[in-house]
mmCIF file with all atom_site columns, C-alpha atoms in Angstrom:
data_model
loop_
_atom_site.group_PDB
_atom_site.id
_atom_site.type_symbol
_atom_site.label_atom_id
_atom_site.label_alt_id
_atom_site.label_comp_id
_atom_site.label_asym_id
_atom_site.label_entity_id
_atom_site.label_seq_id
_atom_site.pdbx_PDB_ins_code
_atom_site.Cartn_x
_atom_site.Cartn_y
_atom_site.Cartn_z
_atom_site.occupancy
_atom_site.B_iso_or_equiv
_atom_site.pdbx_formal_charge
_atom_site.auth_seq_id
_atom_site.auth_comp_id
_atom_site.auth_asym_id
_atom_site.auth_atom_id
_atom_site.pdbx_PDB_model_num
ATOM 1   C CA . ASP V 1 1   ? 33.412  2.101   -16.127 1.00 0.00 ? 1   ASP V CA 1
ATOM 2   C CA . THR V 1 2   ? 30.971  4.954   -15.932 1.00 0.00 ? 2   THR V CA 1
ATOM 3   C CA . CYS V 1 3   ? 28.043  5.416   -13.685 1.00 0.00 ? 3   CYS V CA 1
ATOM 4   C CA . THR V 1 4   ? 24.502  6.065   -15.651 1.00 0.00 ? 4   THR V CA 1
ATOM 5   C CA . ASP V 1 5   ? 21.763  7.525   -12.632 1.00 0.00 ? 5   ASP V CA 1
ATOM 6   C CA . CYS V 1 6   ? 19.334  5.387   -12.498 1.00 0.00 ? 6   CYS V CA 1
ATOM 7   C CA . SER V 1 7   ? 15.425  6.471   -14.025 1.00 0.00 ? 7   SER V CA 1
ATOM 8   C CA . ALA V 1 8   ? 12.653  7.814   -11.650 1.00 0.00 ? 8   ALA V CA 1
ATOM 9   C CA . GLY V 1 9   ? 11.093  4.908   -9.917  1.00 0.00 ? 9   GLY V CA 1
ATOM 10  C CA . GLN V 1 10  ? 14.145  2.964   -9.637  1.00 0.00 ? 10  GLN V CA 1
ATOM 11  C CA . TYR V 1 11  ? 16.847  2.925   -6.916  1.00 0.00 ? 11  TYR V CA 1
ATOM 12  C CA . SER V 1 12  ? 20.193  1.700   -6.729  1.00 0.00 ? 12  SER V CA 1
ATOM 13  C CA . GLY V 1 13  ? 22.805  1.154   -3.539  1.00 0.00 ? 13  GLY V CA 1
ATOM 14  C CA . SER V 1 14  ? 25.989  2.379   -2.608  1.00 0.00 ? 14  SER V CA 1
ATOM 15  C CA . ALA V 1 15  ? 27.886  -0.984  -4.404  1.00 0.00 ? 15  ALA V CA 1
ATOM 16  C CA . SER V 1 16  ? 25.056  -2.085  -6.441  1.00 0.00 ? 16  SER V CA 1
ATOM 17  C CA . THR V 1 17  ? 25.796  -2.350  -10.498 1.00 0.00 ? 17  THR V CA 1
ATOM 18  C CA . SER V 1 18  ? 22.346  -1.967  -11.483 1.00 0.00 ? 18  SER V CA 1
ATOM 19  C CA . CYS V 1 19  ? 19.267  -0.040  -10.847 1.00 0.00 ? 19  CYS V CA 1
ATOM 20  C CA . SER V 1 20  ? 16.256  -1.940  -9.168  1.00 0.00 ? 20  SER V CA 1
ATOM 21  C CA . LEU V 1 21  ? 12.683  -0.915  -9.199  1.00 0.00 ? 21  LEU V CA 1
ATOM 22  C CA . CYS V 1 22  ? 11.222  0.290   -6.027  1.00 0.00 ? 22  CYS V CA 1
ATOM 23  C CA . ASP V 1 23  ? 9.286   -1.790  -3.588  1.00 0.00 ? 23  ASP V CA 1
ATOM 24  C CA . VAL V 1 24  ? 5.889   -2.237  -3.299  1.00 0.00 ? 24  VAL V CA 1
ATOM 25  C CA . GLY V 1 25  ? 4.610   0.580   -1.040  1.00 0.00 ? 25  GLY V CA 1
ATOM 26  C CA . LYS V 1 26  ? 7.037   2.748   -2.447  1.00 0.00 ? 26  LYS V CA 1
ATOM 27  C CA . TYR V 1 27  ? 8.351   5.423   -5.370  1.00 0.00 ? 27  TYR V CA 1
ATOM 28  C CA . SER V 1 28  ? 11.130  7.255   -6.612  1.00 0.00 ? 28  SER V CA 1
ATOM 29  C CA . ASP V 1 29  ? 10.250  10.585  -8.388  1.00 0.00 ? 29  ASP V CA 1
ATOM 30  C CA . ASN V 1 30  ? 13.901  11.559  -8.913  1.00 0.00 ? 30  ASN V CA 1
ATOM 31  C CA . VAL V 1 31  ? 16.816  10.272  -11.064 1.00 0.00 ? 31  VAL V CA 1
ATOM 32  C CA . GLY V 1 32  ? 19.702  8.752   -9.539  1.00 0.00 ? 32  GLY V CA 1
ATOM 33  C CA . THR V 1 33  ? 18.377  8.086   -6.138  1.00 0.00 ? 33  THR V CA 1
ATOM 34  C CA . GLN V 1 34  ? 19.465  5.733   -3.652  1.00 0.00 ? 34  GLN V CA 1
ATOM 35  C CA . THR V 1 35  ? 16.316  4.758   -1.671  1.00 0.00 ? 35  THR V CA 1
ATOM 36  C CA . CYS V 1 36  ? 12.611  4.900   -2.387  1.00 0.00 ? 36  CYS V CA 1
ATOM 37  C CA . SER V 1 37  ? 10.164  6.584   -0.682  1.00 0.00 ? 37  SER V CA 1
ATOM 38  C CA . ASP V 1 38  ? 7.444   5.468   1.250   1.00 0.00 ? 38  ASP V CA 1
ATOM 39  C CA . CYS V 1 39  ? 3.972   5.947   0.051   1.00 0.00 ? 39  CYS V CA 1
ATOM 40  C CA . ASP V 1 40  ? 1.567   7.110   2.624   1.00 0.00 ? 40  ASP V CA 1
ATOM 41  C CA . ALA V 1 41  ? -0.276  4.477   4.907   1.00 0.00 ? 41  ALA V CA 1
ATOM 42  C CA . GLY V 1 42  ? -3.363  3.592   3.546   1.00 0.00 ? 42  GLY V CA 1
ATOM 43  C CA . LYS V 1 43  ? -1.894  3.937   -0.067  1.00 0.00 ? 43  LYS V CA 1
ATOM 44  C CA . SER V 1 44  ? 0.651   1.537   -2.114  1.00 0.00 ? 44  SER V CA 1
ATOM 45  C CA . THR V 1 45  ? 2.299   0.972   -5.378  1.00 0.00 ? 45  THR V CA 1
ATOM 46  C CA . THR V 1 46  ? 1.549   -2.253  -7.361  1.00 0.00 ? 46  THR V CA 1
ATOM 47  C CA . GLY V 1 47  ? 3.899   -5.017  -7.684  1.00 0.00 ? 47  GLY V CA 1
ATOM 48  C CA . ASP V 1 48  ? 3.357   -5.130  -11.349 1.00 0.00 ? 48  ASP V CA 1
ATOM 49  C CA . GLU V 1 49  ? 6.876   -4.452  -12.874 1.00 0.00 ? 49  GLU V CA 1
ATOM 50  C CA . THR V 1 50  ? 5.357   -2.832  -15.604 1.00 0.00 ? 50  THR V CA 1
ATOM 51  C CA . THR V 1 51  ? 4.084   -0.089  -13.548 1.00 0.00 ? 51  THR V CA 1
ATOM 52  C CA . ASP V 1 52  ? 5.955   3.110   -13.456 1.00 0.00 ? 52  ASP V CA 1
ATOM 53  C CA . HIS V 1 53  ? 6.943   3.749   -9.322  1.00 0.00 ? 53  HIS V CA 1
ATOM 54  C CA . ASP V 1 54  ? 8.233   6.742   -10.714 1.00 0.00 ? 54  ASP V CA 1
ATOM 55  C CA . SER V 1 55  ? 5.400   9.433   -8.923  1.00 0.00 ? 55  SER V CA 1
ATOM 56  C CA . VAL V 1 56  ? 3.876   9.676   -5.299  1.00 0.00 ? 56  VAL V CA 1
ATOM 57  C CA . GLU V 1 57  ? 0.753   9.688   -7.571  1.00 0.00 ? 57  GLU V CA 1
ATOM 58  C CA . ASP V 1 58  ? 1.484   5.518   -8.162  1.00 0.00 ? 58  ASP V CA 1
ATOM 59  C CA . CYS V 1 59  ? 0.728   5.331   -4.748  1.00 0.00 ? 59  CYS V CA 1
ATOM 60  C CA . THR V 1 60  ? -2.921  4.403   -4.692  1.00 0.00 ? 60  THR V CA 1
ATOM 61  C CA . GLU V 1 61  ? -5.462  3.993   -1.732  1.00 0.00 ? 61  GLU V CA 1
ATOM 62  C CA . CYS V 1 62  ? -5.897  0.197   -0.663  1.00 0.00 ? 62  CYS V CA 1
ATOM 63  C CA . ASP V 1 63  ? -8.906  -1.087  -1.873  1.00 0.00 ? 63  ASP V CA 1
ATOM 64  C CA . VAL V 1 64  ? -11.799 -1.913  0.676   1.00 0.00 ? 64  VAL V CA 1
ATOM 65  C CA . GLY V 1 65  ? -11.145 -4.950  3.019   1.00 0.00 ? 65  GLY V CA 1
ATOM 66  C CA . LYS V 1 66  ? -7.347  -3.864  2.981   1.00 0.00 ? 66  LYS V CA 1
ATOM 67  C CA . TYR V 1 67  ? -4.660  -1.454  5.013   1.00 0.00 ? 67  TYR V CA 1
ATOM 68  C CA . SER V 1 68  ? -1.489  -0.683  4.549   1.00 0.00 ? 68  SER V CA 1
ATOM 69  C CA . GLY V 1 69  ? 1.136   0.641   7.147   1.00 0.00 ? 69  GLY V CA 1
ATOM 70  C CA . GLU V 1 70  ? 3.568   3.587   5.568   1.00 0.00 ? 70  GLU V CA 1
ATOM 71  C CA . GLY V 1 71  ? 5.734   2.375   3.040   1.00 0.00 ? 71  GLY V CA 1
ATOM 72  C CA . GLU V 1 72  ? 3.621   -1.289  3.159   1.00 0.00 ? 72  GLU V CA 1
ATOM 73  C CA . PRO V 1 73  ? 1.804   -3.254  0.168   1.00 0.00 ? 73  PRO V CA 1
ATOM 74  C CA . CYS V 1 74  ? -1.906  -3.535  1.269   1.00 0.00 ? 74  CYS V CA 1
ATOM 75  C CA . SER V 1 75  ? -2.917  -5.993  3.063   1.00 0.00 ? 75  SER V CA 1
ATOM 76  C CA . VAL V 1 76  ? -6.335  -8.344  3.493   1.00 0.00 ? 76  VAL V CA 1
ATOM 77  C CA . CYS V 1 77  ? -7.687  -7.274  6.864   1.00 0.00 ? 77  CYS V CA 1
ATOM 78  C CA . SER V 1 78  ? -8.166  -10.135 9.124   1.00 0.00 ? 78  SER V CA 1
ATOM 79  C CA . ALA V 1 79  ? -11.248 -12.394 9.843   1.00 0.00 ? 79  ALA V CA 1
ATOM 80  C CA . GLY V 1 80  ? -13.291 -10.368 11.644  1.00 0.00 ? 80  GLY V CA 1
ATOM 81  C CA . GLN V 1 81  ? -12.164 -6.761  10.417  1.00 0.00 ? 81  GLN V CA 1
ATOM 82  C CA . TYR V 1 82  ? -12.993 -4.565  8.254   1.00 0.00 ? 82  TYR V CA 1
ATOM 83  C CA . SER V 1 83  ? -11.739 -1.485  6.587   1.00 0.00 ? 83  SER V CA 1
ATOM 84  C CA . GLU V 1 84  ? -12.825 0.987   4.129   1.00 0.00 ? 84  GLU V CA 1
ATOM 85  C CA . ALA V 1 85  ? -10.853 2.013   1.279   1.00 0.00 ? 85  ALA V CA 1
ATOM 86  C CA . GLY V 1 86  ? -7.477  3.996   2.016   1.00 0.00 ? 86  GLY V CA 1
ATOM 87  C CA . SER V 1 87  ? -7.502  2.818   5.638   1.00 0.00 ? 87  SER V CA 1
ATOM 88  C CA . PRO V 1 88  ? -4.264  2.565   7.178   1.00 0.00 ? 88  PRO V CA 1
ATOM 89  C CA . LEU V 1 89  ? -5.810  -0.114  9.395   1.00 0.00 ? 89  LEU V CA 1
ATOM 90  C CA . CYS V 1 90  ? -8.853  -2.733  10.322  1.00 0.00 ? 90  CYS V CA 1
ATOM 91  C CA . SER V 1 91  ? -11.417 -2.300  12.319  1.00 0.00 ? 91  SER V CA 1
ATOM 92  C CA . GLU V 1 92  ? -13.621 -4.535  14.320  1.00 0.00 ? 92  GLU V CA 1
ATOM 93  C CA . CYS V 1 93  ? -17.400 -3.941  15.039  1.00 0.00 ? 93  CYS V CA 1
ATOM 94  C CA . SER V 1 94  ? -18.480 -1.534  18.059  1.00 0.00 ? 94  SER V CA 1
ATOM 95  C CA . ALA V 1 95  ? -19.771 -3.612  20.774  1.00 0.00 ? 95  ALA V CA 1
ATOM 96  C CA . GLY V 1 96  ? -23.107 -5.213  20.316  1.00 0.00 ? 96  GLY V CA 1
ATOM 97  C CA . LYS V 1 97  ? -22.673 -6.095  16.685  1.00 0.00 ? 97  LYS V CA 1
ATOM 98  C CA . LEU V 1 98  ? -21.124 -9.048  14.655  1.00 0.00 ? 98  LEU V CA 1
ATOM 99  C CA . ILE V 1 99  ? -19.106 -9.091  11.488  1.00 0.00 ? 99  ILE V CA 1
ATOM 100 C CA . ILE V 1 100 ? -21.105 -10.328 8.339   1.00 0.00 ? 100 ILE V CA 1
ATOM 101 C CA . GLU V 1 101 ? -18.884 -13.428 7.200   1.00 0.00 ? 101 GLU V CA 1
ATOM 102 C CA . GLY V 1 102 ? -16.597 -11.937 4.337   1.00 0.00 ? 102 GLY V CA 1
ATOM 103 C CA . GLY V 1 103 ? -17.752 -8.533  4.532   1.00 0.00 ? 103 GLY V CA 1
ATOM 104 C CA . THR V 1 104 ? -16.054 -5.900  3.224   1.00 0.00 ? 104 THR V CA 1
ATOM 105 C CA . GLY V 1 105 ? -16.469 -2.280  3.550   1.00 0.00 ? 105 GLY V CA 1
ATOM 106 C CA . ASN V 1 106 ? -17.752 0.212   5.925   1.00 0.00 ? 106 ASN V CA 1
ATOM 107 C CA . GLU V 1 107 ? -18.724 -0.532  9.419   1.00 0.00 ? 107 GLU V CA 1
ATOM 108 C CA . SER V 1 108 ? -22.502 -0.182  8.917   1.00 0.00 ? 108 SER V CA 1
ATOM 109 C CA . SER V 1 109 ? -22.230 -3.002  5.859   1.00 0.00 ? 109 SER V CA 1
ATOM 110 C CA . VAL V 1 110 ? -20.413 -4.937  7.034   1.00 0.00 ? 110 VAL V CA 1
ATOM 111 C CA . CYS V 1 111 ? -21.508 -5.290  11.079  1.00 0.00 ? 111 CYS V CA 1
ATOM 112 C CA . THR V 1 112 ? -24.521 -6.201  11.875  1.00 0.00 ? 112 THR V CA 1
ATOM 113 C CA . ASP V 1 113 ? -26.785 -6.182  15.267  1.00 0.00 ? 113 ASP V CA 1
ATOM 114 C CA . CYS V 1 114 ? -26.484 -9.285  17.759  1.00 0.00 ? 114 CYS V CA 1
ATOM 115 C CA . ALA V 1 115 ? -29.598 -11.172 17.681  1.00 0.00 ? 115 ALA V CA 1
ATOM 116 C CA . SER V 1 116 ? -31.231 -10.859 21.171  1.00 0.00 ? 116 SER V CA 1
#
């Protein structure tokens, strides 16, 4: 049997007989790797298998209203929270403000003053 290096964007464990695409939130910019690297927090790769995961440039910012930890997929913020594009976490409105239902964006666009 002969071994063939996995392409960039793929990895193969030590006992594996085939290459696998790097998971969502990860990339591999080298040929023949056993593991993939994590995208930075607030960024992720897609789950689209037709998209290469072969460069850190494939890690794109999470959309407004979404967040991600390091090496994780982008997730939607919970109800009552918001985030700006590329955010590693979601935030709650400041004291004295309420979130607009279904709001996504920065605090000034989704949080409104409480009625007095």
